[in-house]
Coordinates of C-alpha atoms and ligand atoms in Angstrom, one line a residue:
X1 CA 12.6 -27.0 13.7
X2 CA 14.7 -26.3 10.6
X3 CA 14.6 -23.0 8.8
X4 CA 13.1 -24.7 5.7
X5 CA 10.0 -25.5 7.8
X6 CA 9.5 -22.0 9.0
X7 CA 6.4 -20.3 7.4
X8 CA 7.4 -16.7 7.1
X9 CA 4.5 -14.5 8.2
X10 CA 2.8 -17.7 9.5
X11 CA 1.4 -18.1 6.0
X12 CA -0.7 -21.2 5.8
X13 CA -0.3 -22.0 9.5
X14 CA -3.6 -23.0 11.3
X15 CA -3.1 -21.4 14.8
X16 CA -6.3 -22.4 16.5
X17 CA -10.0 -23.2 15.9
X18 CA -12.8 -20.5 15.8
X19 CA -16.5 -20.8 15.6
X20 CA -17.0 -17.1 14.7
X21 CA -16.3 -17.0 10.9
X22 CA -15.1 -19.2 8.1
X23 CA -13.0 -18.0 5.2
X24 CA -13.0 -20.3 2.3
X25 CA -10.7 -19.2 -0.5
X26 CA -11.6 -22.2 -2.7
X27 CA -15.3 -21.2 -2.9
X28 CA -14.6 -17.5 -2.4
X29 CA -16.9 -17.4 0.6
X30 CA -17.0 -15.8 4.0
X31 CA -19.4 -17.0 6.6
X32 CA -20.3 -15.3 9.9
X33 CA -21.5 -18.0 12.3
X34 CA -22.6 -20.0 9.3
X35 CA -24.3 -17.2 7.3
X36 CA -22.8 -15.9 4.0
X37 CA -21.7 -12.3 4.7
X38 CA -23.4 -11.0 1.5
X39 CA -26.8 -12.3 2.8
X40 CA -26.2 -10.5 6.1
X41 CA -25.2 -7.3 4.4
X42 CA -28.3 -7.4 2.2
X43 CA -30.8 -8.0 4.9
X44 CA -29.5 -7.0 8.4
X45 CA -28.8 -3.9 10.3
X46 CA -25.3 -3.8 11.7
X47 CA -26.6 -4.2 15.3
X48 CA -28.1 -7.6 14.4
X49 CA -24.8 -8.8 12.9
X50 CA -22.9 -7.6 16.0
X51 CA -25.3 -9.6 18.1
X52 CA -24.8 -12.6 15.9
X53 CA -21.1 -12.5 16.1
X54 CA -21.1 -12.2 19.9
X55 CA -24.0 -14.6 20.7
X56 CA -23.8 -17.1 17.8
X57 CA -27.4 -16.5 16.6
X58 CA -29.3 -13.6 15.0
X59 CA -31.4 -11.7 17.5
X60 CA -35.2 -12.1 17.8
X61 CA -37.1 -8.8 17.4
X62 CA -37.3 -8.4 21.2
X63 CA -33.6 -9.2 21.6
X64 CA -32.7 -6.7 18.9
X65 CA -34.9 -4.0 20.5
X66 CA -33.2 -4.6 23.9
X67 CA -29.7 -4.6 22.3
X68 CA -30.5 -1.3 20.5
X69 CA -31.7 0.3 23.8
X70 CA -28.4 -0.6 25.5
X71 CA -26.4 0.5 22.5
X72 CA -28.1 3.9 22.5
X73 CA -27.4 4.3 26.3
X74 CA -23.6 4.0 25.7
X75 CA -23.1 6.3 22.7
X76 CA -21.9 9.4 24.4
X77 CA -18.2 10.4 24.8
X78 CA -17.4 11.0 28.5
X79 CA -15.8 14.4 29.2
X80 CA -12.5 12.6 30.1
X81 CA -12.3 10.8 26.8
X82 CA -13.2 14.0 24.9
X83 CA -10.5 15.8 26.9
X84 CA -7.9 13.1 26.0
X85 CA -8.7 13.4 22.4
X86 CA -8.6 17.2 22.5
X87 CA -5.2 17.0 24.1
X88 CA -3.8 15.4 20.9
X89 CA -2.3 17.6 18.1
X90 CA -4.8 18.2 15.3
X91 CA -2.4 16.7 12.8
X92 CA -2.0 13.4 14.7
X93 CA -3.3 10.5 12.7
X94 CA -6.9 9.7 13.6
X95 CA -5.9 6.0 14.3
X96 CA -3.7 7.3 17.1
X97 CA -6.7 9.3 18.3
X98 CA -9.0 6.2 18.4
X99 CA -6.2 4.2 20.0
X100 CA -5.8 6.8 22.7
X101 CA -9.5 7.0 23.3
X102 CA -9.9 3.3 23.8
X103 CA -6.9 3.3 26.1
X104 CA -8.5 6.1 28.2
X105 CA -11.9 4.3 28.2
X106 CA -10.1 1.1 29.4
X107 CA -8.3 2.9 32.2
X108 CA -11.6 4.3 33.5
X109 CA -13.5 1.1 33.1
X110 CA -11.0 -1.1 34.8
X111 CA -10.0 1.5 37.5
X112 CA -10.2 0.0 41.0
X113 CA -9.5 -3.5 39.9
X114 CA -6.1 -3.3 41.6
X115 CA -4.0 -6.3 40.5
X116 CA -3.5 -7.2 36.9
X117 CA -5.0 -10.6 37.9
X118 CA -8.4 -8.9 38.3
X119 CA -8.5 -6.5 35.3
X120 CA -9.4 -9.3 32.9
X121 CA -13.0 -9.4 34.2
X122 CA -15.8 -12.0 33.9
X123 CA -17.3 -13.1 30.5
X124 CA -20.5 -11.0 31.3
X125 CA -18.4 -7.9 32.0
X126 CA -16.4 -8.4 28.8
X127 CA -19.5 -8.8 26.7
X128 CA -20.8 -5.6 28.3
X129 CA -17.4 -3.8 27.6
X130 CA -17.6 -5.0 24.0
X131 CA -21.0 -3.5 23.5
X132 CA -20.0 -0.3 25.1
X133 CA -17.0 0.1 22.8
X134 CA -19.2 -0.8 19.8
X135 CA -21.6 1.9 20.9
X136 CA -19.1 4.7 21.6
X137 CA -16.7 4.3 18.7
X138 CA -18.9 6.2 16.2
X139 CA -18.7 9.2 18.4
X140 CA -14.9 8.9 18.7
X141 CA -14.4 8.5 15.0
X142 CA -16.9 11.2 14.0
X143 CA -15.6 13.7 16.5
X144 CA -12.0 13.1 15.2
X145 CA -13.1 14.1 11.7
X146 CA -15.1 17.1 13.0
X147 CA -12.4 18.5 15.2
X148 CA -9.9 18.4 12.3
X149 CA -12.4 20.4 10.3
X150 CA -12.8 22.9 13.2
X151 CA -16.3 21.7 14.0
X152 CA -18.0 20.9 17.4
X153 CA -19.0 17.6 18.8
X154 CA -22.5 16.6 18.0
X155 CA -24.9 14.7 20.3
X156 CA -26.3 11.3 19.2
X157 CA -29.9 11.0 18.0
X158 CA -31.8 8.3 19.9
X159 CA -34.3 8.0 17.1
X160 CA -31.7 6.9 14.7
X161 CA -30.2 3.4 14.4
X162 CA -26.5 2.7 14.5
X163 CA -25.6 3.5 10.9
X164 CA -27.8 6.6 10.5
X165 CA -26.7 7.9 13.8
X166 CA -23.0 7.4 12.9
X167 CA -23.5 9.5 9.7
X168 CA -25.5 12.1 11.7
X169 CA -22.6 12.4 14.3
X170 CA -20.1 13.0 11.5
X171 CA -22.0 15.4 9.2
X172 CA -24.8 16.8 11.4
X173 CA -27.5 16.1 8.7
X174 CA -30.0 13.4 8.5
X175 CA -28.6 11.0 5.9
X176 CA -30.3 9.8 2.8
X177 CA -31.5 6.1 3.1
X178 CA -29.3 5.1 0.1
X179 CA -26.3 6.4 2.0
X180 CA -27.3 4.7 5.2
X181 CA -27.7 1.4 3.4
X182 CA -24.3 1.6 1.7
X183 CA -22.6 2.5 5.0
X184 CA -24.4 -0.2 6.9
X185 CA -23.2 -2.8 4.3
X186 CA -19.6 -1.6 4.6
X187 CA -19.7 -2.0 8.4
X188 CA -21.1 -5.5 8.1
X189 CA -18.5 -6.5 5.5
X190 CA -15.6 -5.1 7.6
X191 CA -16.9 -6.6 10.9
X192 CA -15.0 -9.9 11.0
X193 CA -12.4 -11.9 9.0
X194 CA -11.0 -14.8 11.1
X195 CA -7.3 -14.7 12.1
X196 CA -6.3 -11.5 10.2
X197 CA -3.3 -9.6 11.7
X198 CA -5.2 -7.3 14.0
X199 CA -7.5 -10.0 15.3
X200 CA -4.6 -12.4 15.9
X201 CA -2.8 -9.5 17.8
X202 CA -5.9 -9.2 20.0
X203 CA -5.9 -12.9 20.6
X204 CA -2.2 -12.9 21.5
X205 CA -2.6 -10.1 24.0
X206 CA -5.7 -11.8 25.4
X207 CA -3.8 -15.1 25.8
X208 CA -1.6 -13.5 28.4
X209 CA -4.7 -12.8 30.5
X210 CA -4.4 -9.1 29.8
X211 CA -7.7 -7.1 29.6
X212 CA -10.0 -6.5 26.7
X213 CA -9.0 -2.8 26.3
X214 CA -5.3 -3.7 26.0
X215 CA -6.1 -6.3 23.4
X216 CA -8.2 -3.8 21.4
X217 CA -5.5 -1.1 21.6
X218 CA -3.0 -3.6 20.3
X219 CA -5.3 -4.6 17.5
X220 CA -5.7 -0.9 16.5
X221 CA -2.0 -0.7 16.2
X222 CA -1.9 -3.7 13.9
X223 CA -4.8 -2.4 11.8
X224 CA -3.0 0.9 11.2
X225 CA -0.5 -0.6 8.8
X226 CA -1.1 -0.1 5.1
X227 CA -0.7 -3.9 4.5
X228 CA -3.8 -4.3 6.6
X229 CA -6.5 -1.7 7.5
X230 CA -4.5 1.3 6.3
X231 CA -5.0 0.0 2.7
X232 CA -8.5 1.7 2.3
X233 CA -6.8 5.1 3.0
X234 CA -4.0 4.2 0.6
X235 CA -6.5 3.4 -2.1
X236 CA -7.9 6.9 -2.0
X237 CA -4.4 8.4 -2.3
X238 CA -4.0 6.3 -5.5
X239 CA -7.3 7.5 -6.9
X240 CA -6.3 11.1 -6.1
X241 CA -2.9 10.5 -7.8
X242 CA -4.4 9.1 -10.9
X243 CA -7.2 11.6 -11.2
X244 CA -9.3 10.1 -14.0
X245 CA -9.8 6.9 -16.0
X246 CA -7.9 8.1 -19.1
X247 CA -4.7 8.4 -17.0
X248 CA -4.9 4.8 -15.6
X249 CA -2.7 3.1 -18.2
X250 CA 0.1 5.6 -18.1
X251 CA 0.0 5.7 -14.2
X252 CA 0.0 2.0 -13.9
X253 CA 2.9 1.5 -16.3
X254 CA 5.0 3.9 -14.2
X255 CA 3.9 2.4 -10.9
X256 CA 4.6 -1.2 -11.9
X257 CA 8.0 -0.1 -13.4
X258 CA 8.8 1.3 -10.0
X259 CA 7.7 -2.0 -8.4
X260 CA 5.0 -0.2 -6.3
X261 CA 2.4 -2.2 -4.5
X262 CA -1.0 -1.2 -5.7
X263 CA -3.1 -0.8 -2.6
X264 CA -6.5 -2.4 -2.5
X265 CA -5.3 -5.4 -4.5
X266 CA -4.2 -8.8 -3.4
X267 CA -4.9 -10.8 -0.3
X268 CA -3.0 -13.2 1.9
X269 CA -5.9 -15.8 1.8
X270 CA -8.0 -15.0 -1.2
X271 CA -6.0 -15.5 -4.4
X272 CA -8.9 -15.5 -6.8
X273 CA -10.9 -12.6 -5.5
X274 CA -12.2 -11.3 -2.2
X275 CA -15.7 -12.6 -1.4
X276 CA -16.8 -9.2 0.0
X277 CA -15.9 -7.1 -3.1
X278 CA -19.0 -7.7 -5.2
X279 CA -21.3 -6.6 -2.3
X280 CA -19.3 -3.5 -1.6
X281 CA -19.0 -2.7 -5.3
X282 CA -22.8 -2.8 -5.5
X283 CA -22.9 -0.4 -2.5
X284 CA -20.4 1.9 -4.3
X285 CA -22.6 1.8 -7.4
X286 CA -25.6 3.1 -5.5
X287 CA -23.5 5.9 -4.1
X288 CA -22.1 6.7 -7.6
X289 CA -25.7 7.0 -8.7
X290 CA -26.9 8.9 -5.6
X291 CA -24.1 11.5 -5.9
X292 CA -24.1 11.4 -9.7
X293 CA -20.3 10.7 -9.9
X294 CA -19.9 8.3 -12.9
X295 CA -16.2 9.4 -13.1
X296 CA -15.5 7.5 -9.9
X297 CA -16.9 4.3 -11.3
X298 CA -15.0 4.8 -14.5
X299 CA -11.7 5.2 -12.7
X300 CA -12.5 2.2 -10.4
X301 CA -13.3 -0.1 -13.3
X302 CA -10.5 1.0 -15.5
X303 CA -7.8 0.5 -12.8
X304 CA -9.3 -2.9 -11.8
X305 CA -9.4 -4.2 -15.4
X306 CA -5.9 -3.0 -16.2
X307 CA -4.3 -4.3 -13.0
X308 CA -6.1 -7.7 -13.1
X309 CA -5.0 -8.1 -16.8
X310 CA -1.4 -7.3 -16.1
X311 CA -0.9 -9.0 -12.7
X312 CA -3.7 -11.4 -12.2
X313 CA -4.2 -10.0 -8.7
X314 CA -7.8 -9.1 -7.7
X315 CA -9.2 -6.3 -5.6
X316 CA -9.8 -6.7 -1.9
X317 CA -12.6 -5.0 0.2
X318 CA -10.5 -1.8 0.7
X319 CA -10.7 -1.1 -3.1
X320 CA -14.4 -0.4 -3.3
X321 CA -14.8 0.9 0.3
X322 CA -12.2 3.7 -0.1
X323 CA -14.0 5.5 -2.9
X324 CA -17.4 4.8 -1.2
X325 CA -16.3 6.5 2.0
X326 CA -14.9 9.4 0.0
X327 CA -18.3 9.9 -1.8
X328 CA -20.1 9.8 1.5
X329 CA -17.9 12.7 2.6
X330 CA -15.4 11.1 4.9
X331 CA -11.9 12.5 4.9
X332 CA -9.3 10.0 3.6
X333 CA -7.6 9.9 7.1
X334 CA -10.9 8.8 8.6
X335 CA -11.2 5.6 6.5
X336 CA -9.2 3.3 8.7
X337 CA -10.9 4.5 11.9
X338 CA -14.2 3.5 10.2
X339 CA -12.7 0.0 9.8
X340 CA -12.1 0.0 13.6
X341 CA -15.7 0.9 14.3
X342 CA -16.7 -2.2 12.3
X343 CA -14.0 -4.6 13.3
X344 CA -14.4 -3.9 17.0
X345 CA -17.2 -6.5 16.8
X346 CA -14.9 -9.2 15.3
X347 CA -12.0 -8.4 17.7
X348 CA -14.1 -8.6 20.8
X349 CA -15.9 -11.8 19.6
X350 CA -12.4 -13.3 19.3
X351 CA -11.3 -11.9 22.6
X352 CA -14.3 -13.6 24.3
X353 CA -13.6 -16.8 22.4
X354 CA -9.9 -16.8 23.4
X355 CA -10.8 -16.1 27.0
X356 CA -13.3 -19.0 27.0
X357 CA -10.6 -21.5 25.8
X358 CA -7.3 -20.0 26.5
X359 CA -3.7 -21.1 25.9
X360 CA -0.8 -18.7 26.0
X361 CA 0.2 -17.9 22.4
X362 CA 4.0 -18.2 22.4
X363 CA 5.6 -19.7 19.3
X364 CA 9.2 -20.7 18.9
X365 CA 11.9 -19.1 16.8
X366 CA 14.9 -20.5 15.0
X367 CA 18.0 -18.6 16.0
X368 CA 20.1 -17.3 13.1
X369 CA 22.4 -14.9 14.9
X370 CA 26.1 -15.2 15.8
X371 CA 27.3 -18.2 17.7
X372 CA 27.8 -18.0 21.5
X373 CA 30.7 -15.7 22.5
X374 CA 32.0 -14.0 25.7
X375 CA 33.0 -10.6 27.1
X376 CA 36.8 -10.7 27.3
X377 CA 37.3 -9.0 30.6
X378 CA 34.4 -10.8 32.3
X379 CA 35.2 -12.9 35.3
X380 CA 32.4 -15.0 36.7
X381 CA 31.3 -14.1 40.2
X382 CA 31.8 -17.5 41.8
X383 CA 30.3 -16.4 45.2
X384 CA 27.0 -15.4 43.4
X385 CA 27.0 -18.7 41.5
X386 CA 27.4 -20.5 44.8
X387 CA 24.5 -18.6 46.4
X388 CA 22.3 -19.5 43.3
X389 CA 23.2 -23.1 43.7
X390 CA 22.3 -23.2 47.4
X391 CA 19.2 -21.0 47.6
X392 CA 17.9 -22.5 51.0
X393 CA 21.2 -21.7 52.7
X394 CA 21.3 -18.2 51.2
X395 CA 17.8 -17.5 52.3
X396 CA 18.4 -18.8 55.7
Ligands
COA401 C1 -2.3 -8.1 1.1 C2 -0.9 -8.5 0.7 C3 0.0 -8.0 1.9 C4 -0.9 -10.0 0.6 O1 0.4 -10.4 0.6 P1 1.0 -11.8 0.4 O2 0.0 -12.9 0.5 O3 2.2 -11.9 1.3 O4 1.4 -11.8 -1.1 P2 2.8 -11.3 -1.6 O5 3.1 -10.0 -1.1 O6 3.7 -12.5 -1.3 O7 2.4 -11.2 -3.2 C5 2.8 -12.2 -4.1 C6 3.3 -11.5 -5.4 O8 2.3 -10.6 -5.8 C7 2.7 -9.2 -5.8 N1 1.6 -8.4 -5.3 C8 0.7 -8.7 -4.3 N2 -0.1 -7.7 -4.1 C9 0.3 -6.8 -4.9 C10 -0.2 -5.5 -5.1 N3 -1.3 -5.0 -4.4 N4 0.4 -4.7 -6.0 C11 1.5 -5.1 -6.7 N5 2.0 -6.4 -6.5 C12 1.4 -7.2 -5.6 C13 3.9 -9.2 -4.8 O9 4.8 -8.2 -5.0 C14 4.5 -10.6 -5.1 O10 5.3 -10.5 -6.2 P3 6.7 -11.2 -6.3 O11 6.3 -12.7 -6.2 O12 7.2 -10.9 -7.7 O13 7.5 -10.7 -5.2 C15 -0.5 -7.9 -0.6 O14 -1.3 -8.4 -1.6 C16 -0.5 -6.4 -0.6 O15 0.5 -5.8 -0.1 N6 -1.6 -5.7 -1.1 C17 -1.7 -4.3 -1.0 C18 -2.2 -3.8 0.4 C19 -3.6 -4.1 0.6 O16 -4.5 -3.8 -0.2 N7 -3.9 -4.6 1.8 C20 -5.2 -4.9 2.3 C21 -5.4 -6.4 2.4 S1 -7.1 -6.8 2.8

């Protein structure tokens, strides 16, 4: 393969097929198992969307009830996981905290499997492991924020659904329905997005027949980067830096002169706008109204207008979700862990799909280093070469 054929960053390369979601930049649409994501966000609880992504169909009422019962059974942090999180410094990044928690959960769940050949598990076991991670991550993420604030772990409320319980676990108050709805929407919008960097990482790890937890830990590492999941956190830093709508133009002039990347704008696939943004912006608007913070909407709209006008680059999902999570009361450092709690569904759906139709992912590279050369004082060990060439005799 010549260097001119290489697609840096695999841009535009179709690596495999998937039946989980379809991103269509031409029509600016995102489908989960055939359903437009904005329809799911407007009508479904996150649990139903998780079921859809794993099973291919939305659940019936009875299936959803059973799914919710199982989810509620697996919400609690085990003492071992809590102890592992507590052992980390309070100023470690919460992404490292969640990555550690998943690693510890994986070590306990796969303990006793012995050989690496057995750790991979059956499809049924992996579906169960996926549901367990989905159920426990709200406690991991919420506890991370609470411990940084010097607060105790809170127990889950079995009378609350996933989204309401998540907010309860973080803030210890029964959340307002408007807030639950906005949060639920954000989880659905973040749940899945085809072969993004973290999902592809999970698929690469899965393709070696490694276990689901190792694949999720790797995916968390990929998501941490500011060019991927870390962007929602970075958006909030930008909002804090700018302060108010009247400072946008001056700030943007300086930022563009310094050739800074403006976080929350641009996308590898969508070049004319991210299909998820209007739905999340509507959720942000309800939060702006609920918390009576028109200043947030003013800054949001001013920066969007100015940036699109100057660069022709549109916002991505992280742009509205950053300020939305801020209004709800999440610390900026918790934003990307919230993304994990949602994307765990997409990651694990892809892990299951990869396992069901596996091929080791191992691309080629074109070498552009120095030509072959040799160590001057090196003398080949002719005896060793002879042994290599006559293995039967050597063994005998
Ligand atoms: C997401 C992202 C990595 C996509 O990257 P990509 O498809 O490789 O696009 P490129 O980085 O090649 O961008 C093409 C051009 O637009 C510019 N550009 C893209 N996004 C930009 C942004 N957010 N701010 C400023 N300039 C941007 C690039 O600098 C580049 O300009 P150049 O041709 O003069 O070098 C990129 O848009 C980005 O870094 N965005 C900010 C981070 C972010 O919000 N990530 C979350 C993604 S969901």
